[in-house]
Every structure is written in structure tokens, then in C-alpha cells.
Tab-separated table of C-alpha atoms in Angstrom:
chain	number	residue	atom	x	y	z
A	1	MET	CA	26.032	36.227	-4.214
A	2	GLU	CA	24.168	38.326	-6.737
A	3	LYS	CA	22.023	35.286	-7.609
A	4	ILE	CA	20.580	35.163	-4.092
A	5	GLN	CA	17.041	36.547	-4.116
A	6	HIS	CA	15.750	38.833	-1.387
A	7	LYS	CA	12.179	39.535	-0.406
A	8	ASN	CA	10.111	40.793	2.490
A	9	VAL	CA	7.108	38.857	3.770
A	10	THR	CA	4.641	39.397	6.593
A	11	VAL	CA	4.843	36.701	9.277
A	12	ASN	CA	3.177	36.597	12.674
A	13	GLY	CA	2.463	40.336	12.561
A	14	ILE	CA	5.933	41.540	11.521
A	15	LYS	CA	7.828	42.127	8.294
A	16	MET	CA	10.592	39.572	7.719
A	17	HIS	CA	13.477	39.777	5.264
A	18	VAL	CA	14.318	36.461	3.613
A	19	ALA	CA	17.249	35.473	1.406
A	20	GLU	CA	16.840	32.388	-0.752
A	21	ILE	CA	18.233	30.626	-3.786
A	22	GLY	CA	17.694	27.358	-5.618
A	23	GLU	CA	14.933	24.840	-6.246
A	24	GLY	CA	14.215	21.483	-4.672
A	25	PRO	CA	13.794	20.259	-1.085
A	26	ALA	CA	13.962	23.237	1.273
A	27	VAL	CA	16.703	23.846	3.822
A	28	LEU	CA	15.980	26.561	6.398
A	29	PHE	CA	19.050	28.183	7.991
A	30	LEU	CA	18.769	30.051	11.320
A	31	HIS	CA	21.512	32.490	12.328
A	32	GLY	CA	22.725	33.447	15.790
A	33	PHE	CA	23.951	36.525	17.666
A	34	PRO	CA	25.052	39.053	16.512
A	35	GLU	CA	24.532	37.853	12.956
A	36	LEU	CA	22.274	37.960	9.911
A	37	TRP	CA	21.128	35.804	7.003
A	38	TYR	CA	24.559	36.702	5.594
A	39	SER	CA	26.199	34.257	8.004
A	40	TRP	CA	24.873	31.471	5.766
A	41	ARG	CA	26.129	32.955	2.470
A	42	HIS	CA	28.411	29.992	1.776
A	43	GLN	CA	25.706	27.457	2.591
A	44	LEU	CA	23.080	29.174	0.428
A	45	LEU	CA	25.265	28.957	-2.639
A	46	TYR	CA	26.450	25.419	-1.953
A	47	PHE	CA	23.027	23.898	-1.341
A	48	SER	CA	21.392	25.660	-4.267
A	49	ASN	CA	24.046	24.042	-6.462
A	50	LYS	CA	23.267	20.671	-4.870
A	51	GLY	CA	19.614	20.811	-5.863
A	52	TYR	CA	18.101	22.336	-2.733
A	53	ARG	CA	16.057	25.443	-2.044
A	54	ALA	CA	18.198	27.275	0.514
A	55	ILE	CA	16.416	29.820	2.719
A	56	ALA	CA	17.933	32.125	5.329
A	57	PRO	CA	15.833	34.825	7.031
A	58	ASP	CA	16.970	37.690	9.172
A	59	LEU	CA	15.334	36.580	12.400
A	60	ARG	CA	13.035	38.845	14.402
A	61	GLY	CA	15.004	41.844	15.662
A	62	TYR	CA	17.844	41.546	13.142
A	63	GLY	CA	18.908	43.165	9.900
A	64	ASP	CA	16.093	44.051	7.531
A	65	THR	CA	13.463	42.202	9.550
A	66	GLU	CA	11.194	44.203	11.839
A	67	ILE	CA	12.407	44.951	15.373
A	68	PRO	CA	9.529	44.905	17.884
A	69	SER	CA	10.118	47.316	20.762
A	70	GLU	CA	8.878	45.140	23.623
A	71	ILE	CA	11.321	42.699	25.242
A	72	SER	CA	8.390	40.321	25.747
A	73	SER	CA	8.053	39.990	21.958
A	74	TYR	CA	11.200	37.850	21.695
A	75	THR	CA	10.224	34.566	23.343
A	76	ALA	CA	10.917	31.249	21.658
A	77	PHE	CA	7.221	31.031	20.836
A	78	HIS	CA	7.365	34.323	18.934
A	79	ILE	CA	10.436	33.273	16.959
A	80	VAL	CA	9.167	29.786	16.128
A	81	GLY	CA	5.805	31.335	15.295
A	82	ASP	CA	7.526	33.595	12.781
A	83	LEU	CA	9.168	30.577	11.165
A	84	ILE	CA	5.999	28.490	10.996
A	85	ALA	CA	4.296	31.455	9.303
A	86	LEU	CA	7.242	31.708	6.904
A	87	LEU	CA	6.927	28.048	5.921
A	88	ASP	CA	3.213	28.521	5.345
A	89	ILE	CA	3.771	31.585	3.152
A	90	LEU	CA	6.406	29.705	1.151
A	91	ASP	CA	4.032	26.726	0.885
A	92	LEU	CA	6.498	24.366	2.534
A	93	GLU	CA	5.045	21.476	4.499
A	94	LYS	CA	8.416	20.280	5.799
A	95	VAL	CA	12.019	21.513	5.707
A	96	PHE	CA	15.486	20.450	6.683
A	97	LEU	CA	16.503	22.719	9.562
A	98	VAL	CA	20.019	24.029	10.269
A	99	GLY	CA	20.828	26.325	13.194
A	100	HIS	CA	23.838	27.981	14.765
A	101	ASP	CA	24.228	29.747	18.128
A	102	TRP	CA	20.835	31.304	19.006
A	103	GLY	CA	19.594	29.885	15.727
A	104	ALA	CA	20.448	26.444	17.106
A	105	LEU	CA	18.578	27.176	20.334
A	106	ILE	CA	15.553	28.292	18.332
A	107	ALA	CA	15.894	25.146	16.206
A	108	TRP	CA	15.686	22.985	19.340
A	109	PHE	CA	12.496	24.819	20.332
A	110	PHE	CA	11.164	24.450	16.783
A	111	CYS	CA	11.687	20.682	16.902
A	112	LEU	CA	10.114	20.527	20.360
A	113	PHE	CA	7.036	22.551	19.396
A	114	ARG	CA	6.465	21.439	15.800
A	115	PRO	CA	8.425	18.306	14.867
A	116	ASP	CA	5.824	17.645	12.174
A	117	ARG	CA	7.376	20.436	10.069
A	118	ILE	CA	10.992	19.184	10.221
A	119	LYS	CA	12.550	16.397	8.122
A	120	ALA	CA	15.895	16.426	9.911
A	121	LEU	CA	18.004	18.820	11.991
A	122	VAL	CA	21.664	19.800	11.869
A	123	ASN	CA	22.620	22.049	14.765
A	124	LEU	CA	25.933	23.805	15.237
A	125	SER	CA	27.699	24.907	18.423
A	126	CYS	CA	24.827	24.974	20.945
A	127	GLU	CA	23.647	21.650	22.341
A	128	LEU	CA	20.198	21.111	23.826
A	129	ARG	CA	20.315	21.524	27.580
A	130	PRO	CA	17.582	19.783	29.566
A	131	ARG	CA	15.015	21.947	31.323
A	132	ASN	CA	15.537	21.950	35.080
A	133	PRO	CA	12.003	22.186	36.472
A	134	LEU	CA	13.275	23.425	39.837
A	135	ARG	CA	15.585	26.307	38.880
A	136	LYS	CA	15.513	29.148	36.398
A	137	PRO	CA	18.353	29.044	33.840
A	138	LEU	CA	19.849	32.407	34.816
A	139	ASP	CA	20.058	31.343	38.462
A	140	CYS	CA	21.967	28.243	37.329
A	141	LEU	CA	24.298	30.315	35.148
A	142	ARG	CA	25.006	32.797	37.927
A	143	GLU	CA	25.841	29.986	40.324
A	144	LEU	CA	28.105	28.252	37.796
A	145	LEU	CA	29.810	31.250	36.159
A	146	GLY	CA	28.962	34.345	38.207
A	147	ASP	CA	27.165	37.644	37.585
A	148	ASP	CA	29.857	38.743	35.118
A	149	TYR	CA	29.069	35.932	32.668
A	150	TYR	CA	28.018	37.596	29.432
A	151	MET	CA	24.489	36.170	29.379
A	152	CYS	CA	23.931	37.630	32.842
A	153	ARG	CA	25.495	40.938	31.841
A	154	PHE	CA	23.120	41.153	28.870
A	155	GLN	CA	20.006	41.167	31.068
A	156	LYS	CA	19.625	44.846	32.026
A	157	PRO	CA	17.973	46.750	29.150
A	158	GLY	CA	20.138	49.485	27.692
A	159	GLU	CA	23.282	48.777	29.708
A	160	VAL	CA	25.163	46.643	27.198
A	161	GLU	CA	23.725	48.636	24.299
A	162	GLU	CA	25.390	51.720	25.763
A	163	GLU	CA	28.713	49.897	26.027
A	164	PHE	CA	28.466	48.561	22.476
A	165	ALA	CA	27.552	52.021	21.144
A	166	SER	CA	30.825	53.377	22.494
A	167	ILE	CA	32.863	50.774	20.575
A	168	ASP	CA	33.446	50.856	16.831
A	169	THR	CA	31.016	48.348	15.308
A	170	ALA	CA	33.663	46.882	13.015
A	171	LYS	CA	35.887	46.281	16.015
A	172	LEU	CA	33.006	44.592	17.816
A	173	MET	CA	32.184	42.301	14.927
A	174	ILE	CA	35.801	41.338	14.302
A	175	GLY	CA	36.122	40.629	18.020
A	176	PHE	CA	33.021	38.452	18.087
A	177	LEU	CA	33.728	36.538	14.885
A	178	THR	CA	37.451	35.882	15.301
A	179	SER	CA	37.692	35.084	19.017
A	180	ARG	CA	39.383	31.786	19.791
A	181	ASP	CA	39.325	32.195	23.566
A	182	THR	CA	37.690	29.066	24.991
A	183	ARG	CA	37.141	30.515	28.464
A	184	PRO	CA	33.546	31.362	29.417
A	185	PRO	CA	33.135	35.070	28.556
A	186	CYS	CA	33.009	36.882	31.882
A	187	ILE	CA	33.191	40.671	31.561
A	188	PRO	CA	33.126	42.611	34.852
A	189	LYS	CA	31.437	46.000	34.605
A	190	GLU	CA	34.591	47.754	35.764
A	191	ILE	CA	36.489	46.246	32.823
A	192	GLY	CA	33.723	46.388	30.250
A	193	PHE	CA	33.492	45.155	26.691
A	194	HIS	CA	36.078	47.746	25.594
A	195	GLN	CA	38.744	45.666	27.260
A	196	ALA	CA	37.235	42.396	26.073
A	197	PHE	CA	37.742	43.501	22.473
A	198	ALA	CA	41.102	45.161	23.000
A	199	GLN	CA	43.147	42.343	21.471
A	200	LEU	CA	42.106	41.959	17.844
A	201	PRO	CA	44.045	40.075	15.163
A	202	ALA	CA	46.489	42.239	13.214
A	203	THR	CA	44.905	41.010	9.985
A	204	LEU	CA	41.584	39.383	9.235
A	205	PRO	CA	41.615	35.586	8.964
A	206	SER	CA	41.376	34.187	5.435
A	207	TRP	CA	37.721	33.217	5.902
A	208	LEU	CA	36.571	36.743	6.862
A	209	THR	CA	36.921	39.604	4.372
A	210	GLN	CA	36.597	43.324	4.891
A	211	GLU	CA	33.517	43.133	2.666
A	212	ASP	CA	31.969	40.660	5.112
A	213	VAL	CA	32.708	42.934	8.057
A	214	ASN	CA	31.306	45.933	6.207
A	215	TYR	CA	28.015	44.148	5.538
A	216	TYR	CA	27.484	43.385	9.224
A	217	VAL	CA	28.536	46.901	10.207
A	218	GLU	CA	26.130	48.535	7.769
A	219	LYS	CA	23.162	46.607	9.150
A	220	LEU	CA	24.123	46.843	12.820
A	221	ASN	CA	24.767	50.565	12.634
A	222	LYS	CA	21.192	50.895	11.397
A	223	THR	CA	19.500	48.520	13.848
A	224	GLY	CA	21.709	48.431	16.907
A	225	PHE	CA	21.989	45.301	19.044
A	226	THR	CA	18.804	45.458	21.127
A	227	GLY	CA	16.791	42.987	19.042
A	228	GLY	CA	19.406	40.276	19.406
A	229	LEU	CA	20.012	41.039	23.072
A	230	ASN	CA	16.304	40.620	23.763
A	231	TYR	CA	16.644	36.900	23.008
A	232	TYR	CA	18.912	36.645	26.067
A	233	ARG	CA	16.438	38.702	28.101
A	234	ASN	CA	13.820	36.016	27.540
A	235	ILE	CA	15.892	33.069	28.750
A	236	ASP	CA	13.969	32.799	32.017
A	237	LYS	CA	10.645	33.609	30.345
A	238	ASN	CA	11.231	30.764	27.865
A	239	TRP	CA	11.829	28.496	30.847
A	240	GLU	CA	8.502	29.536	32.360
A	241	LEU	CA	6.544	29.187	29.118
A	242	THR	CA	7.950	25.772	28.265
A	243	ALA	CA	6.856	24.181	31.543
A	244	PRO	CA	4.227	22.122	29.663
A	245	PHE	CA	7.070	20.593	27.617
A	246	SER	CA	9.186	19.630	30.629
A	247	GLY	CA	10.549	16.130	30.087
A	248	CYS	CA	9.697	16.059	26.375
A	249	LYS	CA	12.418	14.778	24.055
A	250	ILE	CA	13.587	15.862	20.608
A	251	GLN	CA	12.390	13.141	18.236
A	252	VAL	CA	13.656	14.647	14.965
A	253	PRO	CA	16.678	12.937	13.299
A	254	THR	CA	19.602	15.094	14.433
A	255	LYS	CA	23.276	15.732	13.794
A	256	PHE	CA	25.326	18.016	16.030
A	257	VAL	CA	28.592	19.712	15.091
A	258	VAL	CA	30.837	21.800	17.343
A	259	GLY	CA	34.392	23.107	17.108
A	260	ASP	CA	36.936	22.010	19.673
A	261	LEU	CA	37.835	25.686	20.175
A	262	ASP	CA	34.216	26.773	20.598
A	263	LEU	CA	33.706	28.489	23.931
A	264	THR	CA	30.340	26.728	24.320
A	265	TYR	CA	32.143	23.378	24.251
A	266	HIS	CA	34.300	24.421	27.210
A	267	ILE	CA	31.549	25.466	29.617
A	268	PRO	CA	32.007	23.295	32.721
A	269	GLY	CA	30.202	19.987	32.360
A	270	ILE	CA	29.260	20.331	28.686
A	271	LYS	CA	31.795	17.869	27.214
A	272	GLU	CA	30.701	15.235	29.689
A	273	TYR	CA	27.033	15.925	28.926
A	274	ILE	CA	27.582	15.657	25.161
A	275	HIS	CA	29.745	12.549	25.163
A	276	ASN	CA	28.597	10.529	28.199
A	277	GLY	CA	24.949	9.941	27.330
A	278	GLY	CA	23.153	12.993	28.702
A	279	PHE	CA	22.716	14.652	25.308
A	280	LYS	CA	21.494	11.438	23.695
A	281	LYS	CA	18.942	11.024	26.481
A	282	GLU	CA	17.394	14.415	25.629
A	283	VAL	CA	17.675	13.843	21.857
A	284	PRO	CA	16.945	10.135	21.311
A	285	SER	CA	17.193	10.585	17.536
A	286	LEU	CA	20.684	12.081	17.786
A	287	GLU	CA	22.545	10.137	15.103
A	288	GLU	CA	25.900	11.917	14.908
A	289	VAL	CA	28.081	14.168	17.052
A	290	VAL	CA	31.077	15.760	15.331
A	291	VAL	CA	33.804	17.725	17.095
A	292	MET	CA	35.802	19.628	14.476
A	293	GLU	CA	39.467	20.120	15.252
A	294	GLY	CA	40.802	23.671	15.144
A	295	ALA	CA	37.377	25.321	14.713
A	296	ALA	CA	35.963	28.015	16.976
A	297	HIS	CA	32.401	29.280	17.501
A	298	PHE	CA	31.404	30.802	14.145
A	299	ILE	CA	32.031	27.481	12.499
A	300	ASN	CA	29.771	27.835	9.446
A	301	GLN	CA	31.760	30.887	8.339
A	302	GLU	CA	35.200	29.738	9.467
A	303	LYS	CA	34.967	26.242	7.966
A	304	PRO	CA	32.283	26.505	5.261
A	305	ASP	CA	33.452	23.623	3.090
A	306	GLU	CA	33.583	21.168	5.978
A	307	ILE	CA	30.253	22.359	7.400
A	308	ASN	CA	28.599	22.154	3.990
A	309	ALA	CA	29.790	18.565	3.671
A	310	HIS	CA	28.612	17.661	7.177
A	311	ILE	CA	25.147	19.078	6.526
A	312	TYR	CA	24.826	17.557	3.062
A	313	ASP	CA	26.049	14.113	4.089
A	314	PHE	CA	23.336	14.004	6.736
A	315	ILE	CA	20.292	15.475	5.027
A	316	GLN	CA	20.786	13.641	1.718
A	317	LYS	CA	19.900	10.425	3.554
A	318	PHE	CA	16.294	11.562	4.058
């Protein structure tokens, strides 16, 4: 870990913290919520040893990267704009792209907006969902899963932040990272996130150390959760802004990996969409879909060796 280099660069009007290691073809790793570059620690070391330049930024609103105050500063165009600026600063014409959770969603947007900058994509956990030109995404989510679904609960500024602030950050992070509940996370206000994180494992799983937890806690206690939550608060705005791309397909060579215990895999209709042709229709260059047995949502940390192999086996072909 001490060999990983850290620097701050100016991209798209903000300061961005970037972790990187190695030389060779570049692999850009995009983290999700509520995470950091640190989520890719295993991948950075592995790919640098395989002859790649492994790069993992703290995305806008996270960690040691700047946290703009306006909710409107967290659209997909802002985030992808940050990453295009990062590639330009690092003098990288093209990269292999790897995303997880919100990082995967941003990776889909990246490949939609600027496929010319991507050699190949490996996305984890979050599939590409087609844009419904007739209905906003949050309206669809509320109809399918109700107002208590966590993405809907995250919408009101300050409300969830207040709940999170009343819960020990270590408890929150352990709850997020170790959950193996495949039910869609619905948290009624009267129950709150306190109850959602009431049942924690007696001991940390072998893949998550106290040192790992402490790193997340240190950064989150400094920044809070608002930056990451603002990604959710732009779900409908992203839908509006991407109207010109409605019907466009992802043409980048793609591999998708998800755990069979990942809650995203158990959202009603998703398995059928992934396996019965819908996903392939939206991503014509989808070459592989892997469902990993016994793996939950934070798959790149829980199963680093397997994920490293899945990524490497795919990108080394290009």
C-alpha cells in the first residue's frame, strides 16, 4: 500500500485526489457509495504487478477530492467531465474502465458520452438500465418499490445526513459493507437507518479489517455523506439531461460481473433483464456476464482475487 502514489490535480474546476501505481496501459477504477479510491486497493496492487498503470480517484464529493456545495454540481455530465479532464492531465488518450456501484453507473454514462476514450469496460454490480423516455426514474422506483426505498429516502437534502450523523460512522460502514440481505433496502422514516444497521456481524469478515474500517471512518467523519448522496439527488436530472442520448447503445466491449447475493441483482425484473436479452440489446458489445456465487454487493473488496482475475482475463485481450 505504501507504494501507491497520491496526488491532487485540478479537473473541471475542482481539486481531485488521485491514487495510482504502476506503468503500462492505464486502467481507471471508479468507486461507488459510500466509498473511496481505497475500495480498489487490491486491484491497484494487482494490476500494477501485471504491467498496468492503475488509477483510482476519489470522485467528486468524496474523500480528499473537493466537495461542491450545490446539488446541481453532481450530474453525470459533471462527473464524466471530471474524468475526461483527468485523462487529459495524465496524457491518456484511452483507458480500460472499471466501475462498481455508482462508479459503474458513471462508467455507463462515460461510455455513452465518450466511447472514443475507452478501450474496454468491466462493470460490477450495477447493470445499464434503458432510459424510459416517458417516465422519470424516481417515479418508476416509487411505483415499483415505494417511497421508503433507499434511493427515494435519499432525495430530501439534509434528512438522511441527520440520520447518519446520529449513528457511529464505523457502525454505518460495517453495515453497508457487510450486508448480505438481498431484499430491496426499504427504510421507513419511523424505523430509520438506526434499525437498519442494528444487526451487525459479531466479528468482521476476513476480507474487511479494522484498519480498512478506520480509513473510511477517518475520511467520512471529515467530509460527511452529502457529496455521495447528491449523486442520488441527480437521478431525475440525469434523465432530463440525457434526453438527446435516448435510444443510444453502449458500443464499448463490455464484461459485467455481479454477485448472486447482491441486492441489485434481486430487484424485481433485473435477473430477467440481464439474462433474457434486454441487457444485451442496450449493450450490443456485451461479451460476458458473470454471476459470482456467494458474493454480495461490495464484490471487489469481498472477492478481490476472483474480481482481479475476471478483469484481467477480459482486458488483456485488447
